[in-house]
Each structure stands twice: as structure tokens, then as C-alpha cells.
């Protein structure tokens, strides 16, 4: 904490007083001097997430200030023709436990800790004043994850049918986010930079988009001149939205381009059939959600990457991602290289690309970095 790390673990507390009903945590040292203030989540392992280290009490004016700072940051980093972006990124914007995503005229604020849920009214006011969207949706998901950060939308849960959609632009392309379902925002804003790179590589090439969700990678590839893009996902609602994304951007939506399947089965079948693709995207859900999952998750990543690699044509590319915060970048890269040995395929690592600059990570809290993307080119 003295190093400004914003998390306080329950085991680190010597004694506490007060009932915490205002959601506030004030940390004092043995002599009673205030060290830091933050949001209190009594039932979480991370009992407090700190907002200030100068004795300042979190209130409406602090929320406004922090949101304003986050907004002016975004003015510098959000690309043109882009109206969907993360406006507030929790610790990365010194607003632990608060996420705000903007989708055109709609903003979705997610309160991801019990403490910030208690501050809902004031956080909502600050978001209205500063982010100033036409409409603000507030979502509470108070139960904290072990990693303290979580990827958007859990696997298999696309936006609910008939949900309210907000349309927005990303690099001039039209997308929809479901903003009314009980789930988080329903669009993976964090992959914007990877979509842009895919677009730049796509001309005349075939694209296999594994764990496609609403097919946003395919839209970027088609905009870049891809000859064909196939989306594979287990969720029918996700694929329905993928079809809509094609129509909305003026691309045909042939049935064969949307495959509802378990990716593991689907890629095995494709490998057996001897298929080959110029560009393969593999962006699975977080296989490791808690520490105990790591070993199994590592096996899952290695299997799916081995299979995906076998499908990449010589001179083609694989973009492989992991959004498991618990899996380090280093370990992920090792897993991917083991997969290439198993696949007996030679790849070169051309770039590493995680979430875009609208998802800043506090260097005091590196745990906020979760998305890892490796761009691998297969030898010709
Ligand atoms: N690449 C997407 C985000 C992927 S999120 C984007 O940029 O928008 C992960 C997706 O994997 C979800 O849509 C979920 O439905 C799907 N999924 C999870 N497990 C799966 C499995 N075993 N087979 C197929 N799809 C799966």
C-alpha cells in the first residue's frame, strides 16, 4: 500500500472499526494517521480498493475529477471514426472498481465491487455530468473476481435476445452492443487494435475466426478486403449478431460463414479434412478464472493452439489471444510455442498486442493487464 498498490487484502488488516455501511474504507497506521481511502468490500478477499493516498475522502467531486481526467486521456488515444471505447478503466484510471464503456449515444457503467456499488448514486451523477451520454445504463456485478479484473462477457453468453442495442463506430465500421442484458456490455472493445491489424493483413485472404462472438474480427477483415471470413462460436445469439454485423456493413451473410459448434470439435474436424486458411484468429474466453484452473487452462490453450496452427497456410498468420488475467504473458507465450512444436509448424512472433490505449493499466497495479495477443506468422 505504501507503494500505492490500490488493493488491500483481508489478511493485511490488524484491526478494524465501524460497520462500513457507507462503503468507505479508511486506512490508518498504528499511530492513527490516515494513509489512504477507498471502497470497502467486506466479503471480498480484496477488502478495500484505494482511491486516494493523501487523505482525500472519495466523494462526488473526486469522482468527477477522476472521470474528467479519464475523458481527456481518451481524447488523445481513441482513433477517429470511433464512437465505442472504454471511458473509465478501473485502477488504470484511478477509479478502482468502476468501468465505463461508451457505445455511441449510450454508456454502460459497471460497478464491479461491493464498495463501489454503495457509491452508486454519486458515481452515476458523476458519469452523467462528465461522460454525458444520451443514456446511462448502470450495472452492478459486485462480487469480485480473484484476479480483481475480468474480461468482458463470460463465455457462451451472448447478449440476450431482443435486448436493447446501441450502435457505434469502430474505425468507421458499424457495430452493435447489447446494453440491456444482465451481462456485461456485450462487445469486446479491448480488441480494437488487433482488429485493425487484421484488417491491414486481410486483402484477398481467407479468415477463420474461432470463438468469434459477434464476428467483429471478420468484419474488420472483410473491410480490409478478405476473400471470405468464417465465424465459429457455440452461441447462437452471438452468431445472429454476427450476421447483423455483416449486413450493417454491407457484406453478404451466407449461412456457411457462421458455424455454431464447439471450437475444439470444429478445428479437429477441419484439421482432419486438411483445411488451410490464410488468417486464423483464436480468441477464446478466459480458460483460467481461478488459480486452481491454471493447469487445465494451460492444456486447453495448448490444444486449441496446436490445432489452430495446423490450419494456417504457409505464409499465413495466427492471432492467438488469452484474456485470463491469471495466466502471465510469459507463460502464455511458452504454451503457444509448445503448441507449435506439437503442431510441427514453424512460426515467428511478429508482434504482441493487448488491449488498446483506452484500457490503461496502472503501473502500480499490473494485475489490471489481462489481454495478451500474439501475432504469429507461419514460415512460407
Ligand atoms: N473474439 C470475440 C470475443 C470472443 S469471447 C470478439 O472479438 O468479439 C469468447 C467467445 O467464445 C464467446 O462468444 C463464447 O460464446 C465462445 N465460446 C466459449 N467456449 C466456446 C467453445 N468451446 N466453442 C465455441 N465457442 C465458445
mmCIF file of C-alpha atoms and ligand atoms in Angstrom:
data_model
loop_
_atom_site.group_PDB
_atom_site.id
_atom_site.type_symbol
_atom_site.label_atom_id
_atom_site.label_comp_id
_atom_site.label_asym_id
_atom_site.label_seq_id
_atom_site.Cartn_x
_atom_site.Cartn_y
_atom_site.Cartn_z
ATOM 1 C CA UNK A 1 0.000 0.000 0.000
ATOM 2 C CA UNK A 2 2.862 2.369 0.769
ATOM 3 C CA UNK A 3 3.890 1.734 -2.822
ATOM 4 C CA UNK A 4 0.440 2.921 -3.907
ATOM 5 C CA UNK A 5 -0.809 -0.512 -4.822
ATOM 6 C CA UNK A 6 -4.563 0.054 -4.606
ATOM 7 C CA UNK A 7 -5.555 -3.345 -3.221
ATOM 8 C CA UNK A 8 -5.809 -4.206 0.449
ATOM 9 C CA UNK A 9 -6.109 -7.912 1.229
ATOM 10 C CA UNK A 10 -8.145 -9.072 4.195
ATOM 11 C CA UNK A 11 -5.116 -10.761 5.776
ATOM 12 C CA UNK A 12 -3.266 -7.451 5.967
ATOM 13 C CA UNK A 13 -5.657 -5.782 8.380
ATOM 14 C CA UNK A 14 -4.665 -5.722 12.074
ATOM 15 C CA UNK A 15 -7.952 -4.332 13.368
ATOM 16 C CA UNK A 16 -10.977 -2.503 12.079
ATOM 17 C CA UNK A 17 -13.796 -0.368 13.410
ATOM 18 C CA UNK A 18 -17.116 0.950 12.089
ATOM 19 C CA UNK A 19 -19.768 -1.009 10.154
ATOM 20 C CA UNK A 20 -18.629 0.097 6.703
ATOM 21 C CA UNK A 21 -22.195 0.827 5.619
ATOM 22 C CA UNK A 22 -21.084 3.877 3.624
ATOM 23 C CA UNK A 23 -18.837 1.664 1.524
ATOM 24 C CA UNK A 24 -15.826 3.618 2.644
ATOM 25 C CA UNK A 25 -12.553 2.245 3.892
ATOM 26 C CA UNK A 26 -10.079 4.484 5.622
ATOM 27 C CA UNK A 27 -6.677 3.017 6.319
ATOM 28 C CA UNK A 28 -4.853 4.277 9.369
ATOM 29 C CA UNK A 29 -1.413 3.365 10.629
ATOM 30 C CA UNK A 30 -0.588 2.238 14.167
ATOM 31 C CA UNK A 31 -0.493 5.870 15.308
ATOM 32 C CA UNK A 32 -3.881 6.648 13.845
ATOM 33 C CA UNK A 33 -2.619 8.621 10.831
ATOM 34 C CA UNK A 34 -4.763 8.254 7.696
ATOM 35 C CA UNK A 35 -2.794 6.563 4.933
ATOM 36 C CA UNK A 36 -5.373 6.021 2.261
ATOM 37 C CA UNK A 37 -9.102 5.956 1.474
ATOM 38 C CA UNK A 38 -11.077 3.687 -0.740
ATOM 39 C CA UNK A 39 -14.069 1.496 -1.320
ATOM 40 C CA UNK A 40 -14.812 -1.246 1.158
ATOM 41 C CA UNK A 41 -15.880 -4.738 0.070
ATOM 42 C CA UNK A 42 -16.104 -6.688 3.322
ATOM 43 C CA UNK A 43 -16.892 -10.040 1.727
ATOM 44 C CA UNK A 44 -14.119 -9.945 -0.821
ATOM 45 C CA UNK A 45 -10.569 -11.117 -0.408
ATOM 46 C CA UNK A 46 -9.636 -7.641 -1.522
ATOM 47 C CA UNK A 47 -11.378 -5.842 1.321
ATOM 48 C CA UNK A 48 -10.548 -2.378 0.070
ATOM 49 C CA UNK A 49 -9.584 -0.779 -3.196
ATOM 50 C CA UNK A 50 -7.910 2.534 -2.660
ATOM 51 C CA UNK A 51 -8.827 5.760 -4.424
ATOM 52 C CA UNK A 52 -6.602 8.246 -2.625
ATOM 53 C CA UNK A 53 -3.339 8.267 -0.737
ATOM 54 C CA UNK A 54 -3.474 11.846 0.508
ATOM 55 C CA UNK A 55 -6.318 11.584 2.981
ATOM 56 C CA UNK A 56 -8.878 12.778 0.456
ATOM 57 C CA UNK A 57 -12.265 11.185 1.001
ATOM 58 C CA UNK A 58 -13.877 9.765 -2.151
ATOM 59 C CA UNK A 59 -16.964 11.823 -2.963
ATOM 60 C CA UNK A 60 -18.814 13.315 -5.905
ATOM 61 C CA UNK A 61 -16.133 15.885 -6.598
ATOM 62 C CA UNK A 62 -13.359 13.285 -6.607
ATOM 63 C CA UNK A 63 -15.429 11.051 -8.908
ATOM 64 C CA UNK A 64 -15.952 13.951 -11.298
ATOM 65 C CA UNK A 65 -12.272 14.781 -11.322
ATOM 66 C CA UNK A 66 -11.224 11.235 -11.998
ATOM 67 C CA UNK A 67 -13.808 10.778 -14.749
ATOM 68 C CA UNK A 68 -12.760 14.047 -16.346
ATOM 69 C CA UNK A 69 -9.128 13.001 -16.325
ATOM 70 C CA UNK A 70 -10.112 9.712 -17.944
ATOM 71 C CA UNK A 71 -12.149 11.547 -20.593
ATOM 72 C CA UNK A 72 -9.324 13.845 -21.615
ATOM 73 C CA UNK A 73 -6.986 10.844 -21.791
ATOM 74 C CA UNK A 74 -9.402 9.208 -24.256
ATOM 75 C CA UNK A 75 -9.434 12.299 -26.440
ATOM 76 C CA UNK A 76 -5.759 11.606 -27.083
ATOM 77 C CA UNK A 77 -5.964 7.893 -27.792
ATOM 78 C CA UNK A 78 -9.311 6.950 -29.314
ATOM 79 C CA UNK A 79 -8.908 6.766 -33.103
ATOM 80 C CA UNK A 80 -11.042 8.785 -35.499
ATOM 81 C CA UNK A 81 -14.396 7.414 -36.666
ATOM 82 C CA UNK A 82 -14.625 5.518 -33.397
ATOM 83 C CA UNK A 83 -17.512 6.104 -31.013
ATOM 84 C CA UNK A 84 -17.149 2.912 -28.971
ATOM 85 C CA UNK A 85 -14.422 2.953 -26.339
ATOM 86 C CA UNK A 86 -13.712 2.331 -22.691
ATOM 87 C CA UNK A 87 -14.070 5.684 -20.972
ATOM 88 C CA UNK A 88 -13.093 4.622 -17.452
ATOM 89 C CA UNK A 89 -10.934 1.581 -16.731
ATOM 90 C CA UNK A 90 -10.933 0.875 -13.026
ATOM 91 C CA UNK A 91 -7.438 1.019 -11.460
ATOM 92 C CA UNK A 92 -5.971 2.215 -14.755
ATOM 93 C CA UNK A 93 -7.902 5.472 -14.316
ATOM 94 C CA UNK A 94 -7.507 5.608 -10.536
ATOM 95 C CA UNK A 95 -11.137 4.533 -10.223
ATOM 96 C CA UNK A 96 -10.829 1.048 -8.742
ATOM 97 C CA UNK A 97 -13.991 -0.972 -9.205
ATOM 98 C CA UNK A 98 -15.590 1.240 -11.875
ATOM 99 C CA UNK A 99 -15.764 0.553 -15.603
ATOM 100 C CA UNK A 100 -17.488 2.805 -18.105
ATOM 101 C CA UNK A 101 -17.888 1.788 -21.733
ATOM 102 C CA UNK A 102 -19.274 4.212 -24.268
ATOM 103 C CA UNK A 103 -21.215 2.931 -27.278
ATOM 104 C CA UNK A 104 -22.268 5.907 -29.350
ATOM 105 C CA UNK A 105 -25.147 7.564 -27.515
ATOM 106 C CA UNK A 106 -25.197 5.036 -24.686
ATOM 107 C CA UNK A 107 -22.790 4.487 -21.820
ATOM 108 C CA UNK A 108 -22.664 1.452 -19.602
ATOM 109 C CA UNK A 109 -21.211 1.865 -16.139
ATOM 110 C CA UNK A 110 -20.325 -1.318 -14.345
ATOM 111 C CA UNK A 111 -19.681 -1.335 -10.620
ATOM 112 C CA UNK A 112 -17.566 -4.372 -10.010
ATOM 113 C CA UNK A 113 -17.089 -4.209 -6.251
ATOM 114 C CA UNK A 114 -19.442 -4.100 -3.325
ATOM 115 C CA UNK A 115 -17.841 -0.860 -2.158
ATOM 116 C CA UNK A 116 -18.432 0.978 -5.431
ATOM 117 C CA UNK A 117 -21.998 -0.337 -5.539
ATOM 118 C CA UNK A 118 -22.611 1.582 -2.323
ATOM 119 C CA UNK A 119 -21.464 4.738 -4.072
ATOM 120 C CA UNK A 120 -23.779 4.154 -6.965
ATOM 121 C CA UNK A 121 -25.802 7.384 -6.749
ATOM 122 C CA UNK A 122 -22.795 9.655 -6.742
ATOM 123 C CA UNK A 123 -20.872 7.661 -9.325
ATOM 124 C CA UNK A 124 -23.936 7.776 -11.541
ATOM 125 C CA UNK A 125 -24.182 11.550 -11.165
ATOM 126 C CA UNK A 126 -20.521 11.996 -11.953
ATOM 127 C CA UNK A 127 -20.813 9.776 -15.033
ATOM 128 C CA UNK A 128 -23.836 11.732 -16.272
ATOM 129 C CA UNK A 129 -22.069 15.047 -15.729
ATOM 130 C CA UNK A 130 -18.762 14.065 -17.281
ATOM 131 C CA UNK A 131 -19.354 11.310 -19.808
ATOM 132 C CA UNK A 132 -22.679 12.950 -20.673
ATOM 133 C CA UNK A 133 -24.215 10.169 -22.741
ATOM 134 C CA UNK A 134 -27.738 10.248 -24.103
ATOM 135 C CA UNK A 135 -28.442 7.273 -21.908
ATOM 136 C CA UNK A 136 -26.583 5.729 -18.988
ATOM 137 C CA UNK A 137 -27.045 2.090 -18.039
ATOM 138 C CA UNK A 138 -25.695 1.076 -14.649
ATOM 139 C CA UNK A 139 -24.844 -2.483 -13.873
ATOM 140 C CA UNK A 140 -23.724 -3.967 -10.600
ATOM 141 C CA UNK A 141 -21.606 -7.077 -10.511
ATOM 142 C CA UNK A 142 -20.310 -6.567 -7.006
ATOM 143 C CA UNK A 143 -18.853 -9.976 -6.462
ATOM 144 C CA UNK A 144 -15.171 -9.533 -7.119
ATOM 145 C CA UNK A 145 -13.073 -11.948 -9.084
ATOM 146 C CA UNK A 146 -9.885 -13.299 -7.611
ATOM 147 C CA UNK A 147 -7.890 -11.634 -10.321
ATOM 148 C CA UNK A 148 -9.574 -8.371 -9.491
ATOM 149 C CA UNK A 149 -10.157 -7.794 -13.154
ATOM 150 C CA UNK A 150 -12.210 -9.723 -15.526
ATOM 151 C CA UNK A 151 -12.599 -9.977 -19.214
ATOM 152 C CA UNK A 152 -15.802 -8.784 -20.753
ATOM 153 C CA UNK A 153 -18.799 -11.075 -21.058
ATOM 154 C CA UNK A 154 -18.415 -14.636 -19.866
ATOM 155 C CA UNK A 155 -18.242 -17.451 -22.398
ATOM 156 C CA UNK A 156 -21.336 -18.719 -24.062
ATOM 157 C CA UNK A 157 -23.353 -15.750 -23.041
ATOM 158 C CA UNK A 158 -24.006 -13.503 -25.901
ATOM 159 C CA UNK A 159 -26.420 -10.674 -25.494
ATOM 160 C CA UNK A 160 -29.925 -11.702 -24.619
ATOM 161 C CA UNK A 161 -32.483 -11.947 -27.377
ATOM 162 C CA UNK A 162 -34.363 -8.764 -28.077
ATOM 163 C CA UNK A 163 -32.015 -6.781 -25.847
ATOM 164 C CA UNK A 164 -31.593 -3.074 -26.321
ATOM 165 C CA UNK A 165 -28.808 -2.383 -28.742
ATOM 166 C CA UNK A 166 -26.580 0.605 -29.006
ATOM 167 C CA UNK A 167 -24.864 1.130 -32.319
ATOM 168 C CA UNK A 168 -21.450 2.687 -32.591
ATOM 169 C CA UNK A 169 -18.481 3.000 -34.909
ATOM 170 C CA UNK A 170 -15.064 1.442 -34.664
ATOM 171 C CA UNK A 171 -12.623 2.709 -37.263
ATOM 172 C CA UNK A 172 -15.594 3.579 -39.440
ATOM 173 C CA UNK A 173 -17.266 0.165 -39.152
ATOM 174 C CA UNK A 174 -20.701 -0.274 -37.585
ATOM 175 C CA UNK A 175 -21.201 -2.499 -34.569
ATOM 176 C CA UNK A 176 -23.918 -3.162 -32.018
ATOM 177 C CA UNK A 177 -23.575 -3.729 -28.301
ATOM 178 C CA UNK A 178 -26.312 -5.213 -26.227
ATOM 179 C CA UNK A 179 -26.698 -2.806 -23.355
ATOM 180 C CA UNK A 180 -29.774 -4.083 -21.610
ATOM 181 C CA UNK A 181 -28.997 -7.720 -20.953
ATOM 182 C CA UNK A 182 -27.917 -8.750 -17.487
ATOM 183 C CA UNK A 183 -24.460 -9.460 -18.834
ATOM 184 C CA UNK A 184 -21.629 -7.043 -19.212
ATOM 185 C CA UNK A 185 -21.537 -4.772 -22.171
ATOM 186 C CA UNK A 186 -21.593 -7.300 -24.955
ATOM 187 C CA UNK A 187 -18.787 -6.042 -27.120
ATOM 188 C CA UNK A 188 -15.072 -6.612 -26.853
ATOM 189 C CA UNK A 189 -13.769 -3.097 -27.145
ATOM 190 C CA UNK A 190 -10.373 -4.289 -25.916
ATOM 191 C CA UNK A 191 -9.618 -5.999 -29.257
ATOM 192 C CA UNK A 192 -9.805 -2.846 -31.374
ATOM 193 C CA UNK A 193 -6.090 -2.694 -32.153
ATOM 194 C CA UNK A 194 -5.951 -6.362 -33.067
ATOM 195 C CA UNK A 195 -8.928 -5.933 -35.378
ATOM 196 C CA UNK A 196 -7.153 -3.012 -37.053
ATOM 197 C CA UNK A 197 -4.052 -5.120 -37.651
ATOM 198 C CA UNK A 198 -6.118 -7.974 -39.036
ATOM 199 C CA UNK A 199 -7.775 -5.544 -41.407
ATOM 200 C CA UNK A 200 -4.389 -4.406 -42.679
ATOM 201 C CA UNK A 201 -3.327 -8.008 -43.428
ATOM 202 C CA UNK A 202 -6.568 -9.265 -44.907
ATOM 203 C CA UNK A 203 -6.599 -8.313 -48.586
ATOM 204 C CA UNK A 204 -7.507 -11.298 -50.755
ATOM 205 C CA UNK A 205 -7.119 -13.730 -47.879
ATOM 206 C CA UNK A 206 -9.362 -16.271 -46.177
ATOM 207 C CA UNK A 207 -10.127 -15.847 -42.477
ATOM 208 C CA UNK A 208 -11.161 -18.397 -39.872
ATOM 209 C CA UNK A 209 -12.441 -16.609 -36.772
ATOM 210 C CA UNK A 210 -12.502 -19.010 -33.802
ATOM 211 C CA UNK A 211 -14.515 -18.053 -30.704
ATOM 212 C CA UNK A 212 -15.936 -15.330 -32.902
ATOM 213 C CA UNK A 213 -18.609 -13.976 -30.570
ATOM 214 C CA UNK A 214 -20.394 -11.355 -32.727
ATOM 215 C CA UNK A 215 -17.861 -11.700 -35.530
ATOM 216 C CA UNK A 216 -16.149 -8.350 -35.117
ATOM 217 C CA UNK A 217 -12.780 -9.685 -36.316
ATOM 218 C CA UNK A 218 -14.446 -10.898 -39.503
ATOM 219 C CA UNK A 219 -15.986 -7.507 -40.149
ATOM 220 C CA UNK A 220 -12.567 -5.869 -39.839
ATOM 221 C CA UNK A 221 -11.057 -8.491 -42.172
ATOM 222 C CA UNK A 222 -13.801 -8.098 -44.788
ATOM 223 C CA UNK A 223 -13.359 -4.328 -44.633
ATOM 224 C CA UNK A 224 -9.693 -4.976 -45.391
ATOM 225 C CA UNK A 225 -10.604 -6.994 -48.476
ATOM 226 C CA UNK A 226 -10.646 -10.570 -47.127
ATOM 227 C CA UNK A 227 -11.959 -13.051 -49.682
ATOM 228 C CA UNK A 228 -14.042 -14.845 -47.086
ATOM 229 C CA UNK A 229 -14.457 -14.951 -43.301
ATOM 230 C CA UNK A 230 -15.985 -17.764 -41.283
ATOM 231 C CA UNK A 231 -17.164 -17.280 -37.700
ATOM 232 C CA UNK A 232 -17.194 -20.214 -35.281
ATOM 233 C CA UNK A 233 -18.889 -19.904 -31.902
ATOM 234 C CA UNK A 234 -21.046 -22.021 -29.625
ATOM 235 C CA UNK A 235 -23.571 -19.263 -29.030
ATOM 236 C CA UNK A 236 -26.464 -18.877 -31.442
ATOM 237 C CA UNK A 237 -27.269 -15.367 -30.232
ATOM 238 C CA UNK A 238 -23.658 -14.338 -30.823
ATOM 239 C CA UNK A 239 -23.822 -15.696 -34.382
ATOM 240 C CA UNK A 240 -27.153 -13.954 -35.003
ATOM 241 C CA UNK A 241 -25.487 -10.700 -34.092
ATOM 242 C CA UNK A 242 -22.533 -11.617 -36.311
ATOM 243 C CA UNK A 243 -24.948 -11.890 -39.259
ATOM 244 C CA UNK A 244 -26.370 -8.493 -38.435
ATOM 245 C CA UNK A 245 -22.908 -7.010 -38.300
ATOM 246 C CA UNK A 246 -22.251 -8.237 -41.853
ATOM 247 C CA UNK A 247 -25.460 -6.744 -43.160
ATOM 248 C CA UNK A 248 -24.946 -3.462 -41.365
ATOM 249 C CA UNK A 249 -21.529 -3.108 -43.001
ATOM 250 C CA UNK A 250 -22.695 -4.106 -46.469
ATOM 251 C CA UNK A 251 -21.174 -7.603 -46.593
ATOM 252 C CA UNK A 252 -23.125 -10.695 -47.624
ATOM 253 C CA UNK A 253 -24.085 -13.094 -44.828
ATOM 254 C CA UNK A 254 -24.006 -16.623 -46.275
ATOM 255 C CA UNK A 255 -25.131 -19.416 -43.947
ATOM 256 C CA UNK A 256 -21.885 -21.304 -44.457
ATOM 257 C CA UNK A 257 -19.933 -18.444 -42.932
ATOM 258 C CA UNK A 258 -21.492 -18.947 -39.496
ATOM 259 C CA UNK A 259 -20.753 -22.181 -37.740
ATOM 260 C CA UNK A 260 -22.348 -22.996 -34.451
ATOM 261 C CA UNK A 261 -20.028 -25.536 -32.838
ATOM 262 C CA UNK A 262 -17.639 -26.253 -30.043
ATOM 263 C CA UNK A 263 -14.393 -24.845 -31.385
ATOM 264 C CA UNK A 264 -12.359 -27.833 -30.179
ATOM 265 C CA UNK A 265 -14.559 -30.212 -32.212
ATOM 266 C CA UNK A 266 -14.747 -27.870 -35.152
ATOM 267 C CA UNK A 267 -10.987 -27.404 -35.516
ATOM 268 C CA UNK A 268 -10.329 -31.128 -35.120
ATOM 269 C CA UNK A 269 -12.721 -31.760 -37.961
ATOM 270 C CA UNK A 270 -11.063 -29.107 -40.109
ATOM 271 C CA UNK A 271 -7.596 -30.470 -39.415
ATOM 272 C CA UNK A 272 -8.786 -33.970 -40.339
ATOM 273 C CA UNK A 273 -10.217 -32.572 -43.567
ATOM 274 C CA UNK A 274 -6.851 -30.988 -44.387
ATOM 275 C CA UNK A 275 -8.170 -27.425 -44.481
ATOM 276 C CA UNK A 276 -5.875 -24.467 -44.725
ATOM 277 C CA UNK A 277 -6.582 -20.774 -44.018
ATOM 278 C CA UNK A 278 -4.569 -17.630 -44.626
ATOM 279 C CA UNK A 279 -5.519 -15.931 -41.376
ATOM 280 C CA UNK A 280 -6.719 -17.670 -38.243
ATOM 281 C CA UNK A 281 -7.929 -15.813 -35.156
ATOM 282 C CA UNK A 282 -8.178 -17.707 -31.882
ATOM 283 C CA UNK A 283 -9.686 -15.590 -29.113
ATOM 284 C CA UNK A 284 -11.192 -17.930 -26.522
ATOM 285 C CA UNK A 285 -12.876 -16.968 -23.264
ATOM 286 C CA UNK A 286 -10.727 -16.967 -20.123
ATOM 287 C CA UNK A 287 -9.961 -20.640 -19.523
ATOM 288 C CA UNK A 288 -8.495 -19.831 -16.085
ATOM 289 C CA UNK A 289 -10.865 -17.984 -13.788
ATOM 290 C CA UNK A 290 -9.182 -19.038 -10.565
ATOM 291 C CA UNK A 291 -5.739 -20.268 -9.624
ATOM 292 C CA UNK A 292 -6.857 -23.870 -9.383
ATOM 293 C CA UNK A 293 -7.852 -23.771 -13.068
ATOM 294 C CA UNK A 294 -4.393 -22.922 -14.340
ATOM 295 C CA UNK A 295 -3.126 -26.371 -15.203
ATOM 296 C CA UNK A 296 -6.280 -27.364 -17.051
ATOM 297 C CA UNK A 297 -6.400 -23.974 -18.728
ATOM 298 C CA UNK A 298 -2.824 -24.338 -19.943
ATOM 299 C CA UNK A 299 -3.742 -27.665 -21.542
ATOM 300 C CA UNK A 300 -6.773 -26.088 -23.183
ATOM 301 C CA UNK A 301 -4.720 -23.240 -24.645
ATOM 302 C CA UNK A 302 -2.080 -25.637 -25.877
ATOM 303 C CA UNK A 303 -4.614 -27.943 -27.542
ATOM 304 C CA UNK A 304 -6.560 -25.244 -29.284
ATOM 305 C CA UNK A 305 -3.395 -23.508 -30.431
ATOM 306 C CA UNK A 306 -1.870 -26.709 -31.775
ATOM 307 C CA UNK A 307 -4.995 -27.345 -33.819
ATOM 308 C CA UNK A 308 -5.325 -23.745 -34.954
ATOM 309 C CA UNK A 309 -1.678 -23.698 -36.032
ATOM 310 C CA UNK A 310 -2.173 -26.781 -38.167
ATOM 311 C CA UNK A 311 -4.810 -24.862 -40.113
ATOM 312 C CA UNK A 312 -2.579 -21.899 -41.020
ATOM 313 C CA UNK A 313 -1.311 -21.932 -44.598
ATOM 314 C CA UNK A 314 2.403 -21.360 -45.233
ATOM 315 C CA UNK A 315 2.974 -17.614 -45.160
ATOM 316 C CA UNK A 316 -0.282 -17.178 -43.258
ATOM 317 C CA UNK A 317 -0.925 -15.752 -39.820
ATOM 318 C CA UNK A 318 -2.335 -16.793 -36.492
ATOM 319 C CA UNK A 319 -3.533 -14.221 -33.999
ATOM 320 C CA UNK A 320 -3.822 -16.061 -30.720
ATOM 321 C CA UNK A 321 -5.155 -14.458 -27.556
ATOM 322 C CA UNK A 322 -5.688 -15.133 -23.895
ATOM 323 C CA UNK A 323 -7.768 -12.927 -21.641
ATOM 324 C CA UNK A 324 -7.008 -14.918 -18.481
ATOM 325 C CA UNK A 325 -5.538 -12.375 -16.107
ATOM 326 C CA UNK A 326 -4.114 -15.234 -14.053
ATOM 327 C CA UNK A 327 -2.039 -16.546 -16.921
ATOM 328 C CA UNK A 328 1.101 -14.454 -17.324
ATOM 329 C CA UNK A 329 2.178 -13.216 -20.735
ATOM 330 C CA UNK A 330 5.346 -15.208 -20.361
ATOM 331 C CA UNK A 331 3.563 -18.468 -19.601
ATOM 332 C CA UNK A 332 1.073 -17.907 -22.408
ATOM 333 C CA UNK A 333 3.900 -17.447 -24.885
ATOM 334 C CA UNK A 334 5.569 -20.644 -23.657
ATOM 335 C CA UNK A 335 2.317 -22.554 -24.060
ATOM 336 C CA UNK A 336 1.935 -21.242 -27.587
ATOM 337 C CA UNK A 337 5.465 -22.226 -28.505
ATOM 338 C CA UNK A 338 4.910 -25.729 -27.088
ATOM 339 C CA UNK A 339 1.833 -25.909 -29.268
ATOM 340 C CA UNK A 340 3.900 -25.042 -32.338
ATOM 341 C CA UNK A 341 6.308 -27.876 -31.543
ATOM 342 C CA UNK A 342 3.403 -30.289 -31.257
ATOM 343 C CA UNK A 343 1.958 -28.996 -34.499
ATOM 344 C CA UNK A 344 5.382 -29.341 -36.146
ATOM 345 C CA UNK A 345 4.840 -25.899 -37.637
ATOM 346 C CA UNK A 346 7.321 -23.036 -37.671
ATOM 347 C CA UNK A 347 6.058 -19.640 -36.622
ATOM 348 C CA UNK A 348 7.739 -16.333 -35.940
ATOM 349 C CA UNK A 349 6.388 -13.934 -33.357
ATOM 350 C CA UNK A 350 5.806 -10.697 -35.242
ATOM 351 C CA UNK A 351 4.037 -8.609 -32.615
ATOM 352 C CA UNK A 352 2.451 -8.655 -29.216
ATOM 353 C CA UNK A 353 -0.750 -6.699 -28.946
ATOM 354 C CA UNK A 354 -3.045 -6.493 -25.959
ATOM 355 C CA UNK A 355 -5.882 -4.131 -25.184
ATOM 356 C CA UNK A 356 -5.889 -0.674 -26.724
ATOM 357 C CA UNK A 357 -4.783 2.515 -25.026
ATOM 358 C CA UNK A 358 -8.334 3.217 -23.848
ATOM 359 C CA UNK A 359 -7.790 0.290 -21.442
ATOM 360 C CA UNK A 360 -4.880 1.767 -19.491
ATOM 361 C CA UNK A 361 -3.200 -0.275 -16.781
ATOM 362 C CA UNK A 362 -1.944 1.400 -13.640
ATOM 363 C CA UNK A 363 1.734 0.616 -13.280
ATOM 364 C CA UNK A 364 1.058 0.475 -9.550
ATOM 365 C CA UNK A 365 -1.390 -2.345 -10.227
ATOM 366 C CA UNK A 366 -0.064 -4.527 -13.050
ATOM 367 C CA UNK A 367 -2.792 -7.089 -12.310
ATOM 368 C CA UNK A 368 -5.031 -4.905 -14.442
ATOM 369 C CA UNK A 369 -3.367 -6.216 -17.586
ATOM 370 C CA UNK A 370 -5.205 -9.292 -18.758
ATOM 371 C CA UNK A 371 -5.403 -9.442 -22.563
ATOM 372 C CA UNK A 372 -2.488 -10.970 -24.407
ATOM 373 C CA UNK A 373 -2.376 -11.271 -28.179
ATOM 374 C CA UNK A 374 0.428 -12.870 -30.171
ATOM 375 C CA UNK A 375 0.732 -12.320 -33.913
ATOM 376 C CA UNK A 376 2.457 -15.336 -35.378
ATOM 377 C CA UNK A 377 3.464 -15.766 -38.998
ATOM 378 C CA UNK A 378 3.976 -19.204 -40.399
ATOM 379 C CA UNK A 379 7.090 -19.747 -42.486
ATOM 380 C CA UNK A 380 6.351 -19.904 -46.151
HETATM 381 N N1 LIG B 1 -13.282 -12.660 -30.458
HETATM 382 C C1 LIG B 1 -14.502 -12.126 -29.933
HETATM 383 C C2 LIG B 1 -14.644 -12.347 -28.457
HETATM 384 C C3 LIG B 1 -14.628 -13.799 -28.034
HETATM 385 S S1 LIG B 1 -15.334 -14.084 -26.474
HETATM 386 C C4 LIG B 1 -14.578 -10.638 -30.295
HETATM 387 O O1 LIG B 1 -13.553 -10.032 -30.614
HETATM 388 O O2 LIG B 1 -15.666 -10.076 -30.266
HETATM 389 C C5 LIG B 1 -15.407 -15.789 -26.381
HETATM 390 C C6 LIG B 1 -16.495 -16.433 -27.209
HETATM 391 O O3 LIG B 1 -16.244 -17.833 -27.153
HETATM 392 C C7 LIG B 1 -17.925 -16.249 -26.738
HETATM 393 O O4 LIG B 1 -18.675 -15.732 -27.789
HETATM 394 C C8 LIG B 1 -18.418 -17.672 -26.404
HETATM 395 O O5 LIG B 1 -19.741 -17.885 -26.843
HETATM 396 C C9 LIG B 1 -17.480 -18.540 -27.194
HETATM 397 N N2 LIG B 1 -17.166 -19.861 -26.662
HETATM 398 C C10 LIG B 1 -16.791 -20.216 -25.424
HETATM 399 N N3 LIG B 1 -16.447 -21.520 -25.371
HETATM 400 C C11 LIG B 1 -16.609 -21.997 -26.621
HETATM 401 C C12 LIG B 1 -16.393 -23.289 -27.230
HETATM 402 N N4 LIG B 1 -15.912 -24.315 -26.520
HETATM 403 N N5 LIG B 1 -16.645 -23.408 -28.546
HETATM 404 C C13 LIG B 1 -17.114 -22.372 -29.264
HETATM 405 N N6 LIG B 1 -17.306 -21.145 -28.752
HETATM 406 C C14 LIG B 1 -17.066 -20.958 -27.450
#
